[in-house]
Tab-separated table of C-alpha atoms and ligand atoms in Angstrom:
chain	number	residue	atom	x	y	z
F	1	MET	CA	-42.487	-13.589	-9.046
F	2	ARG	CA	-44.115	-15.687	-6.437
F	3	LEU	CA	-45.509	-19.284	-6.954
F	4	GLN	CA	-48.132	-20.651	-4.672
F	5	VAL	CA	-49.361	-24.210	-4.894
F	6	GLU	CA	-52.550	-24.619	-2.867
F	7	GLU	CA	-53.919	-28.098	-1.926
F	8	VAL	CA	-53.216	-29.615	-5.351
F	9	SER	CA	-54.380	-33.081	-6.047
F	10	PHE	CA	-54.074	-34.937	-9.341
F	11	ALA	CA	-55.006	-38.455	-10.456
F	12	TYR	CA	-54.347	-40.451	-13.730
F	13	GLY	CA	-57.918	-41.847	-14.078
F	14	SER	CA	-58.461	-43.585	-10.825
F	15	ILE	CA	-54.699	-43.644	-9.826
F	16	PRO	CA	-53.946	-40.824	-7.384
F	17	ALA	CA	-50.537	-39.268	-8.118
F	18	LEU	CA	-50.667	-36.052	-5.988
F	19	GLU	CA	-52.651	-35.528	-2.754
F	20	ASN	CA	-53.130	-32.172	-1.059
F	21	VAL	CA	-49.867	-30.502	-1.962
F	22	THR	CA	-49.315	-27.088	-0.679
F	23	PHE	CA	-46.151	-24.947	-0.806
F	24	LYS	CA	-44.741	-21.515	-1.763
F	25	VAL	CA	-41.674	-20.398	-3.698
F	26	ARG	CA	-40.435	-16.847	-3.380
F	27	ALA	CA	-38.457	-14.911	-5.933
F	28	GLY	CA	-34.805	-15.810	-5.935
F	29	GLU	CA	-35.338	-19.308	-4.589
F	30	VAL	CA	-34.298	-22.617	-5.942
F	31	LEU	CA	-36.781	-25.289	-4.609
F	32	GLY	CA	-35.674	-28.922	-4.952
F	33	ILE	CA	-38.119	-31.781	-5.223
F	34	VAL	CA	-36.844	-35.156	-4.224
F	35	GLY	CA	-38.464	-38.437	-3.431
F	36	PRO	CA	-38.496	-42.216	-4.511
F	37	ASN	CA	-39.608	-43.288	-8.038
F	38	GLY	CA	-43.273	-42.953	-8.575
F	39	SER	CA	-43.744	-40.485	-5.712
F	40	GLY	CA	-45.281	-37.733	-8.008
F	41	LYS	CA	-42.361	-35.511	-8.715
F	42	SER	CA	-42.793	-35.409	-12.427
F	43	THR	CA	-46.559	-35.119	-12.074
F	44	LEU	CA	-46.115	-32.068	-9.752
F	45	LEU	CA	-43.723	-30.385	-12.251
F	46	LYS	CA	-46.178	-31.085	-15.161
F	47	CYS	CA	-48.965	-29.468	-13.223
F	48	LEU	CA	-46.787	-26.434	-12.522
F	49	ALA	CA	-45.950	-26.277	-16.269
F	50	LYS	CA	-49.634	-26.545	-17.200
F	51	VAL	CA	-48.961	-29.750	-19.057
F	52	LEU	CA	-51.524	-31.399	-16.571
F	53	LYS	CA	-54.489	-29.854	-14.970
F	54	PRO	CA	-54.922	-30.524	-11.304
F	55	ARG	CA	-58.063	-32.134	-10.412
F	56	VAL	CA	-58.342	-30.156	-7.145
F	57	GLY	CA	-56.486	-26.969	-5.940
F	58	ALA	CA	-54.906	-24.062	-7.474
F	59	ILE	CA	-51.494	-22.869	-8.793
F	60	LEU	CA	-50.963	-19.111	-8.539
F	61	LEU	CA	-48.302	-17.079	-10.305
F	62	ASP	CA	-48.053	-13.683	-8.590
F	63	GLY	CA	-51.581	-14.289	-7.458
F	64	LYS	CA	-52.820	-15.166	-10.951
F	65	ASN	CA	-54.353	-18.532	-11.367
F	66	LEU	CA	-52.407	-20.554	-13.841
F	67	ALA	CA	-55.487	-22.322	-15.114
F	68	SER	CA	-56.826	-19.004	-16.508
F	69	LEU	CA	-53.589	-17.696	-18.052
F	70	PRO	CA	-53.704	-17.539	-21.870
F	71	GLY	CA	-51.180	-19.898	-23.574
F	72	ARG	CA	-48.861	-17.192	-24.837
F	73	GLU	CA	-48.482	-15.667	-21.392
F	74	VAL	CA	-47.804	-19.053	-19.798
F	75	GLY	CA	-44.835	-19.358	-22.278
F	76	ARG	CA	-43.469	-15.962	-21.080
F	77	TYR	CA	-43.800	-16.999	-17.415
F	78	LEU	CA	-42.810	-20.669	-17.475
F	79	GLY	CA	-39.904	-22.540	-18.876
F	80	TYR	CA	-40.196	-26.380	-18.599
F	81	VAL	CA	-37.423	-28.897	-19.122
F	82	PRO	CA	-39.039	-32.376	-19.406
F	83	PRO	CA	-37.297	-35.400	-17.869
F	84	PRO	CA	-34.558	-37.107	-19.952
F	85	GLY	CA	-35.749	-39.613	-22.454
F	86	THR	CA	-38.768	-37.474	-23.452
F	87	GLY	CA	-38.560	-37.613	-27.293
F	88	SER	CA	-38.863	-34.592	-29.520
F	89	PRO	CA	-42.329	-34.584	-31.166
F	90	PHE	CA	-40.979	-33.615	-34.548
F	91	PRO	CA	-37.461	-33.735	-36.287
F	92	CYS	CA	-35.455	-30.574	-36.003
F	93	THR	CA	-31.930	-29.356	-35.682
F	94	VAL	CA	-30.362	-28.244	-32.286
F	95	LEU	CA	-30.470	-24.572	-33.353
F	96	GLU	CA	-34.174	-24.834	-34.378
F	97	ALA	CA	-34.930	-26.500	-30.982
F	98	VAL	CA	-33.322	-23.756	-29.021
F	99	LEU	CA	-34.678	-20.877	-31.334
F	100	HIS	CA	-38.146	-22.553	-30.578
F	101	GLY	CA	-37.600	-21.439	-26.961
F	102	ARG	CA	-37.910	-17.794	-28.113
F	103	ARG	CA	-41.385	-18.389	-29.530
F	104	PRO	CA	-43.201	-16.638	-26.684
F	105	HIS	CA	-41.056	-13.434	-27.377
F	106	LEU	CA	-41.289	-13.374	-31.199
F	107	THR	CA	-43.393	-10.732	-32.877
F	108	TRP	CA	-42.723	-10.305	-36.523
F	109	GLY	CA	-39.896	-12.852	-36.905
F	110	VAL	CA	-36.442	-13.217	-35.269
F	111	SER	CA	-34.685	-10.179	-33.913
F	112	GLN	CA	-30.926	-9.696	-33.328
F	113	ARG	CA	-31.613	-10.035	-29.651
F	114	ASP	CA	-33.383	-13.528	-30.132
F	115	LEU	CA	-30.400	-14.660	-32.061
F	116	ALA	CA	-28.003	-13.240	-29.417
F	117	VAL	CA	-29.867	-15.022	-26.603
F	118	VAL	CA	-29.940	-18.281	-28.548
F	119	THR	CA	-26.230	-18.141	-29.567
F	120	SER	CA	-25.136	-17.513	-25.965
F	121	ALA	CA	-27.401	-20.400	-24.614
F	122	LEU	CA	-25.867	-22.702	-27.246
F	123	ALA	CA	-22.356	-21.611	-26.299
F	124	PHE	CA	-22.895	-21.865	-22.588
F	125	LEU	CA	-23.990	-25.573	-22.944
F	126	GLY	CA	-21.134	-26.314	-25.344
F	127	LEU	CA	-23.586	-26.971	-28.186
F	128	THR	CA	-22.281	-24.462	-30.684
F	129	ASP	CA	-20.591	-27.129	-32.781
F	130	LEU	CA	-23.640	-29.271	-32.802
F	131	ALA	CA	-26.096	-26.391	-33.870
F	132	GLU	CA	-26.811	-27.959	-37.307
F	133	ARG	CA	-27.215	-31.598	-36.133
F	134	GLN	CA	-30.494	-33.290	-35.846
F	135	LEU	CA	-31.811	-33.703	-32.369
F	136	GLU	CA	-32.446	-37.440	-32.634
F	137	GLU	CA	-28.686	-38.111	-33.735
F	138	LEU	CA	-27.466	-36.817	-30.314
F	139	SER	CA	-26.564	-38.802	-27.175
F	140	SER	CA	-29.078	-38.347	-24.330
F	141	GLY	CA	-26.791	-35.955	-22.370
F	142	GLN	CA	-26.384	-33.805	-25.444
F	143	ARG	CA	-30.166	-33.776	-25.975
F	144	GLN	CA	-30.640	-32.901	-22.371
F	145	LYS	CA	-28.361	-29.981	-22.829
F	146	VAL	CA	-30.425	-28.750	-25.767
F	147	LEU	CA	-33.657	-28.800	-23.767
F	148	ILE	CA	-31.879	-26.855	-20.912
F	149	ALA	CA	-30.564	-24.427	-23.565
F	150	ARG	CA	-34.062	-23.981	-25.006
F	151	ALA	CA	-35.483	-23.223	-21.540
F	152	LEU	CA	-32.787	-20.724	-20.788
F	153	ALA	CA	-33.287	-19.005	-24.280
F	154	GLN	CA	-36.917	-18.629	-23.368
F	155	GLU	CA	-35.884	-16.369	-20.472
F	156	PRO	CA	-38.899	-17.322	-18.333
F	157	GLU	CA	-39.484	-16.119	-14.791
F	158	VAL	CA	-40.173	-19.485	-13.492
F	159	LEU	CA	-37.967	-22.348	-14.545
F	160	LEU	CA	-39.131	-25.907	-13.972
F	161	LEU	CA	-36.480	-28.616	-14.512
F	162	ASP	CA	-37.247	-32.436	-14.275
F	163	GLU	CA	-33.988	-34.226	-13.414
F	164	PRO	CA	-31.883	-31.703	-15.501
F	165	THR	CA	-28.613	-33.327	-14.677
F	166	ALA	CA	-29.547	-37.047	-14.693
F	167	THR	CA	-27.736	-37.663	-18.018
F	168	LEU	CA	-24.939	-34.999	-17.686
F	169	ASP	CA	-21.332	-35.608	-16.919
F	170	LEU	CA	-19.750	-34.284	-13.821
F	171	ARG	CA	-18.576	-31.045	-15.162
F	172	TYR	CA	-21.995	-30.059	-16.766
F	173	GLN	CA	-23.768	-31.125	-13.725
F	174	LEU	CA	-21.879	-28.424	-11.674
F	175	GLU	CA	-22.018	-25.862	-14.551
F	176	VAL	CA	-25.745	-26.252	-15.217
F	177	LEU	CA	-26.695	-26.230	-11.586
F	178	SER	CA	-24.534	-23.152	-10.808
F	179	LEU	CA	-26.143	-21.403	-13.870
F	180	ILE	CA	-29.619	-22.361	-12.504
F	181	ARG	CA	-28.711	-20.809	-9.137
F	182	GLU	CA	-27.565	-17.590	-10.899
F	183	PHE	CA	-30.645	-17.674	-12.927
F	184	ALA	CA	-32.840	-17.640	-9.702
F	185	ALA	CA	-30.751	-15.029	-8.087
F	186	SER	CA	-30.945	-12.537	-10.880
F	187	LYS	CA	-34.024	-10.480	-11.500
F	188	ASP	CA	-37.402	-11.627	-10.284
F	189	ARG	CA	-37.164	-15.353	-10.897
F	190	LEU	CA	-37.566	-18.652	-9.278
F	191	VAL	CA	-36.665	-22.339	-9.956
F	192	VAL	CA	-38.327	-25.487	-9.072
F	193	MET	CA	-36.259	-28.651	-10.001
F	194	VAL	CA	-36.623	-32.326	-9.530
F	195	LEU	CA	-33.208	-33.912	-8.534
F	196	HIS	CA	-32.418	-37.599	-8.071
F	197	ASP	CA	-28.944	-36.875	-6.643
F	198	LEU	CA	-29.554	-35.961	-2.959
F	199	ASN	CA	-26.047	-34.494	-2.698
F	200	LEU	CA	-26.493	-32.118	-5.565
F	201	ALA	CA	-30.058	-31.323	-4.217
F	202	SER	CA	-28.629	-30.368	-0.859
F	203	ARG	CA	-25.978	-28.175	-2.328
F	204	PHE	CA	-27.919	-26.358	-5.108
F	205	ALA	CA	-31.456	-25.969	-3.655
F	206	ASP	CA	-32.354	-23.534	-0.913
F	207	ARG	CA	-35.082	-25.640	0.259
F	208	LEU	CA	-36.260	-29.131	-0.402
F	209	ILE	CA	-39.597	-30.919	-0.625
F	210	LEU	CA	-39.518	-34.675	-0.035
F	211	LEU	CA	-42.431	-36.302	-1.812
F	212	CYS	CA	-43.703	-39.781	-1.053
F	213	GLU	CA	-46.819	-41.402	-2.543
F	214	GLY	CA	-48.022	-38.109	-3.737
F	215	ARG	CA	-47.789	-36.279	-0.536
F	216	ILE	CA	-45.313	-33.887	1.069
F	217	PHE	CA	-43.485	-36.017	3.526
F	218	ALA	CA	-41.071	-33.336	4.742
F	219	ALA	CA	-40.140	-29.851	3.744
F	220	GLY	CA	-37.591	-27.422	4.693
F	221	SER	CA	-33.755	-26.821	4.631
F	222	PRO	CA	-31.752	-29.707	3.056
F	223	LYS	CA	-30.436	-30.467	6.592
F	224	ALA	CA	-33.851	-30.686	7.990
F	225	VAL	CA	-35.290	-32.786	5.139
F	226	LEU	CA	-32.354	-35.191	4.348
F	227	THR	CA	-32.190	-36.964	7.700
F	228	PRO	CA	-31.402	-40.692	7.905
F	229	GLU	CA	-34.879	-41.116	9.362
F	230	ASN	CA	-36.651	-39.426	6.585
F	231	ILE	CA	-34.534	-41.202	3.919
F	232	ARG	CA	-35.258	-44.598	5.545
F	233	ALA	CA	-39.001	-43.930	5.765
F	234	THR	CA	-39.396	-42.725	2.131
F	235	TYR	CA	-36.668	-44.541	0.138
F	236	GLY	CA	-36.286	-47.574	2.382
F	237	VAL	CA	-32.620	-47.150	2.515
F	238	GLU	CA	-30.309	-46.894	5.471
F	239	ALA	CA	-28.135	-43.932	4.860
F	240	VAL	CA	-25.302	-42.011	6.426
F	241	VAL	CA	-25.640	-38.259	6.185
F	242	SER	CA	-22.594	-36.001	6.895
F	243	GLU	CA	-22.035	-32.285	6.470
F	244	THR	CA	-19.323	-30.948	4.104
F	245	GLN	CA	-18.503	-27.520	3.023
F	246	TRP	CA	-20.020	-28.391	-0.276
F	247	GLY	CA	-23.460	-29.436	1.101
F	248	LEU	CA	-24.523	-32.705	2.611
F	249	GLN	CA	-23.100	-35.974	1.645
F	250	VAL	CA	-25.603	-38.829	1.654
F	251	ILE	CA	-24.123	-42.307	1.400
F	252	PRO	CA	-26.846	-44.888	0.868
F	253	VAL	CA	-25.572	-47.992	2.757
F	254	ALA	CA	-28.191	-50.713	2.414
F	255	PRO	CA	-31.905	-51.156	1.672
F	256	VAL	CA	-34.079	-51.742	4.638
F	257	GLY	CA	-37.274	-53.879	4.644
F	258	ILE	CA	-40.477	-52.211	3.383
F	259	PRO	CA	-40.403	-48.410	3.327
F	260	ALA	CA	-41.847	-47.457	6.814
F	261	GLN	CA	-44.688	-45.301	5.597
F	262	ASP	CA	-46.342	-48.346	4.027
F	263	LYS	CA	-46.664	-49.758	7.461
F	264	ASP	CA	-47.104	-46.581	9.678
F	265	PRO	CA	-49.280	-43.892	8.177
F	266	GLN	CA	-48.340	-41.793	11.242
F	267	LEU	CA	-44.995	-41.278	9.705
F	268	ARG	CA	-46.411	-39.258	6.898
F	269	LYS	CA	-46.480	-35.648	7.726
F	270	VAL	CA	-49.482	-35.146	5.567
F	271	GLY	CA	-49.716	-31.631	3.998
F	272	ALA	CA	-46.557	-30.384	5.660
F	273	GLN	CA	-46.369	-26.679	4.836
F	274	VAL	CA	-43.464	-24.846	3.305
R	301	ADP	P1	-41.911	-39.659	-10.223
R	301	ADP	O1	-41.461	-38.452	-11.076
R	301	ADP	O2	-41.728	-39.185	-8.653
R	301	ADP	O3	-41.059	-40.862	-10.431
R	301	ADP	P2	-44.325	-39.662	-11.457
R	301	ADP	O4	-45.017	-38.309	-11.200
R	301	ADP	O5	-43.878	-39.981	-12.803
R	301	ADP	O6	-43.373	-39.954	-10.278
R	301	ADP	O7	-45.595	-40.702	-11.205
R	301	ADP	C1	-46.438	-40.711	-9.995
R	301	ADP	C2	-47.340	-41.861	-10.064
R	301	ADP	O8	-48.293	-41.653	-11.166
R	301	ADP	C3	-46.762	-43.242	-10.316
R	301	ADP	O9	-47.506	-44.128	-9.649
R	301	ADP	C4	-46.974	-43.392	-11.831
R	301	ADP	O10	-46.889	-44.773	-12.086
R	301	ADP	C5	-48.214	-42.704	-12.194
R	301	ADP	N1	-48.235	-42.233	-13.525
R	301	ADP	C6	-47.220	-41.331	-14.072
R	301	ADP	N2	-47.605	-41.024	-15.315
R	301	ADP	C7	-48.784	-41.688	-15.588
R	301	ADP	C8	-49.570	-41.855	-16.806
R	301	ADP	N3	-49.348	-41.147	-17.845
R	301	ADP	N4	-50.706	-42.631	-16.725
R	301	ADP	C9	-50.925	-43.285	-15.613
R	301	ADP	N5	-50.169	-43.263	-14.408
R	301	ADP	C10	-49.081	-42.435	-14.439
R	302	MG	MG1	-40.097	-38.397	-12.623
């Protein structure tokens, strides 16, 4: 599996949200998307998930244009975990929600294998005892686990996650991100995930894209992307970055004036290639 994003732009009406975004993800890779609020991370993931259609540009899965893939095939290729707080469109139990992840694979009803996959996804995320509970009765962290379990049960080739760990406790942050790494490493799969936490992003992503105002500001290894200069220019924060055996440790120290890219367009490495 190979994902190519070629010169993708997207706007909500007249408000541009993505401009000329180009990158590639290879099989086995975990690509992390970071960037300040409103920089276009969720919009990019929704374009990859075919929830939104880019105005310009193309998204290719193994060379096939996502725009022309039939709906059922999209479900086999792509698993999408929306950001926390996205409500369920209809009332359902935890079990039903996770079983729904199998939909692209179902032929004439639910097979033993479907049930086994769902059972193990529930168990992995510690949801077995909650299986019969209504989704809307759960805490936001528990709901987030259900959405992750649903995407894993789907067994997609490309897993897209929007802030999967934002509402999880420490232990599940580590467990879920480790599982996501294993997911990418096994078979012919890849992961694109938006992470708010720069420390976790540096540890669990092979490469990072730093978005700012809808453009790729920097891309490459976590060490190359998460520099104090880049963090200052995009987040408007003075940060200390140190290396540890568990990835980078980014300590935000203090806000600094206006993010520099507002003042100095030269700072934007427009269309940086990955
Ligand atoms: P991020 O996930 O990085 O915080 P988003 O992709 O959600 O950013 O948003 C990018 C930009 O698009 C922001 O300026 C945001 O206000 C705008 N935006 C997001 N969703 C919508 C929408 N449904 N309608 C109009 N503007 C939107
Ligand atoms: Mg977002």
